[in-house]
Amino acid sequence: MKTVSENRAFGGVQGVYAHASAATGGEMTFGLFLPEGAEDGPVPLVWFLSGLTCTHENAMVKSNAQRWAAEAGVGVVFPDTSPRGQGVADDAAYDLGQGAGFYVNATQAPWAPHFRMWDYVTEELPRLLFSAFPLAEEAQAITGHSMGGHGALTIAMSFPGRFKSVSAFAPICHPTAGDWGRKQFAAYLGRDESAWAAHDSTLLMRKRGFDGPMLIDQGTSDQFLDHLKPEALAEAMAARRQGGTLRMQKGYDHSYFFVSTFMEDHIGFHAKALYG
Amino acid sequence: MKTVSENRAFGGVQGVYAHASAATGGEMTFGLFLPEGAEDGPVPLVWFLSGLTCTHENAMVKSNAQRWAAEAGVGVVFPDTSPRGQGVADDAAYDLGQGAGFYVNATQAPWAPHFRMWDYVTEELPRLLFSAFPLAEEAQAITGHSMGGHGALTIAMSFPGRFKSVSAFAPICHPTAGDWGRKQFAAYLGRDESAWAAHDSTLLMRKRGFDGPMLIDQGTSDQFLDHLKPEALAEAMAARRQGGTLRMQKGYDHSYFFVSTFMEDHIGFHAKALYG
């Protein structure tokens, strides 16, 4: 693992690191904020999974998560959204290929060799983080934006007990039924839709739910509401009697201005679960 | 004037607007955050002037000023750092030409026709802002980063009574004596150094100072410390008995992580002067 950059921020350190990844068969880059308290011992970790077109950098520089993570004494990791580089398949569309990994393990050509973001985010990167940094493996929470909200919700529900809390900003809630999902799942996972269900938050909510607090924010002026389908997840949460809060935020869109506005609430929400 | 974008943020609106500029002879773009209270009447205005290579966008998306401006009930304007576009002179270096206006009126070829950022920021843009938006002309403060810190300090000292308070993040403090200044002033203002003095904070501090509170933050690990020369301004402030605070922030560099870390303090500092 090599250090790309380290900047002091809010009394802690905002680092960017790169490493050879067995899961994706190439070099992966991630951002990690460690609060001042990490100098004295392991701190809890909040995962922030990013959305379409993003790298590790967007939320790291735009969300201001560090301000609230420093106050709460938690670390935040910002993984990339796909494998990248020479020899990695791509597509001209912004919503397929590089920058659009959808947090799945691709089984289809040409994606299968590198697009294994599920394994990367749920196995390889955790192993690296907990061995190389002062982070407490028993104190994890997860959140994300848009495609990353989809990742956070599906991963949280798939690893019971791993995450104390889950939240999401404008997540893709029902990808097997929408334009942000059907195309990508067909490309990455194949035409057999039975393989898709493990990566759909609404279907996972119907089947198993999440054993812990859940917070979802969605802007009412989001230009992608038709793709996100919060109504499907809302219905599934209510039907299941899942504990959790879904907030429809009047006038907010899909941008990082929306994310940064509510980041304080999300980090505070996770800190309460992690320290509570 | 045309609206480029408007996003709800922190209960207010983050807008981006473009307009024909007589001062710079082309189209100029700026960002303006208005807090929720602007719906009910004029609010105070904090100017944020940006540094080398920046547009109106960098601080707008990275500094998280909106969070604190919303809380304080003040607007924040993010002007561009130079004229741009076809027919506007430029230079291959990052620190001259487009993105590097240095907040002066150029008198030399090829810069003179468009590089009139002093007039733009001190005359034309204020006139536009106070006529088009609910902003209180009698309640202004000014800040900036690096080259923009230089702009904030020189403008504040040049218009006594206009700004209630001034602050800066890692400002270029003594450009007539450093690599960020001598080259640009020679290009924009000519070889006669007597024309440079009006744009040097250290020289202005020696001559007249600022009638109000002043706050300057400077990282001790700033990679550009040799160009910034905070020691010259510190000496001039102390010699003049200028009221103000200069904070050397241990371990911080020149990045927006430094700016965003201390933005809360700066907006709070200005809000106190504006409402106090």
Short mmCIF file of C-alpha atoms in Angstrom, two decimals, chain A residues 6-12 14 60-64 66-68 250-253 255 257-258 260-262 264, chain B residues 6-12 14 60-64 66-68 250-253 255 257-258 260-262 264:
data_model
loop_
_atom_site.label_atom_id
_atom_site.label_comp_id
_atom_site.label_asym_id
_atom_site.label_seq_id
_atom_site.Cartn_x
_atom_site.Cartn_y
_atom_site.Cartn_z
CA GLU A 6 -2.12 13.07 3.59
CA ASN A 7 -3.65 16.39 4.64
CA ARG A 8 -4.35 17.59 8.12
CA ALA A 9 -8.08 18.22 8.43
CA PHE A 10 -10.21 19.04 11.46
CA GLY A 11 -7.48 17.96 13.84
CA GLY A 12 -7.11 14.58 12.15
CA GLN A 14 -7.38 12.97 5.49
CA MET A 60 -14.05 13.25 0.35
CA VAL A 61 -13.81 16.85 -0.85
CA LYS A 62 -17.48 17.82 -1.08
CA SER A 63 -19.47 16.21 1.72
CA ASN A 64 -17.69 17.77 4.70
CA GLN A 66 -14.71 15.11 8.21
CA ARG A 67 -16.12 17.97 10.28
CA TRP A 68 -18.69 15.74 11.90
CA LYS A 250 -38.53 19.38 0.56
CA GLY A 251 -36.82 21.10 -2.37
CA TYR A 252 -33.52 19.20 -2.29
CA ASP A 253 -32.06 17.64 -5.45
CA SER A 255 -26.37 16.95 -5.74
CA PHE A 257 -25.31 20.19 -1.74
CA PHE A 258 -28.05 17.82 -0.60
CA SER A 260 -23.45 17.91 2.63
CA THR A 261 -26.59 19.51 4.07
CA PHE A 262 -27.60 16.30 5.84
CA GLU A 264 -24.16 16.23 10.00
CA GLU B 6 -29.74 26.71 -8.22
CA ASN B 7 -29.50 23.97 -5.59
CA ARG B 8 -31.17 23.89 -2.23
CA ALA B 9 -28.49 23.74 0.45
CA PHE B 10 -28.72 24.02 4.21
CA GLY B 11 -32.22 25.46 4.02
CA GLY B 12 -31.13 28.19 1.58
CA GLN B 14 -26.73 27.86 -3.65
CA MET B 60 -18.37 26.80 -3.34
CA VAL B 61 -18.19 23.00 -3.36
CA LYS B 62 -15.25 22.36 -1.03
CA SER B 63 -15.22 24.87 1.81
CA ASN B 64 -18.59 24.05 3.37
CA GLN B 66 -22.79 27.30 3.41
CA ARG B 67 -23.23 25.29 6.61
CA TRP B 68 -21.97 28.14 8.76
CA LYS B 250 0.18 23.40 13.38
CA GLY B 251 0.47 20.77 10.64
CA TYR B 252 -2.01 22.27 8.18
CA ASP B 253 -1.08 22.73 4.51
CA SER B 255 -5.34 22.76 0.65
CA PHE B 257 -8.91 20.68 3.88
CA PHE B 258 -7.20 23.54 5.73
CA SER B 260 -12.79 23.91 5.36
CA THR B 261 -11.35 23.10 8.79
CA PHE B 262 -11.31 26.75 9.81
CA GLU B 264 -16.54 27.67 10.81
#
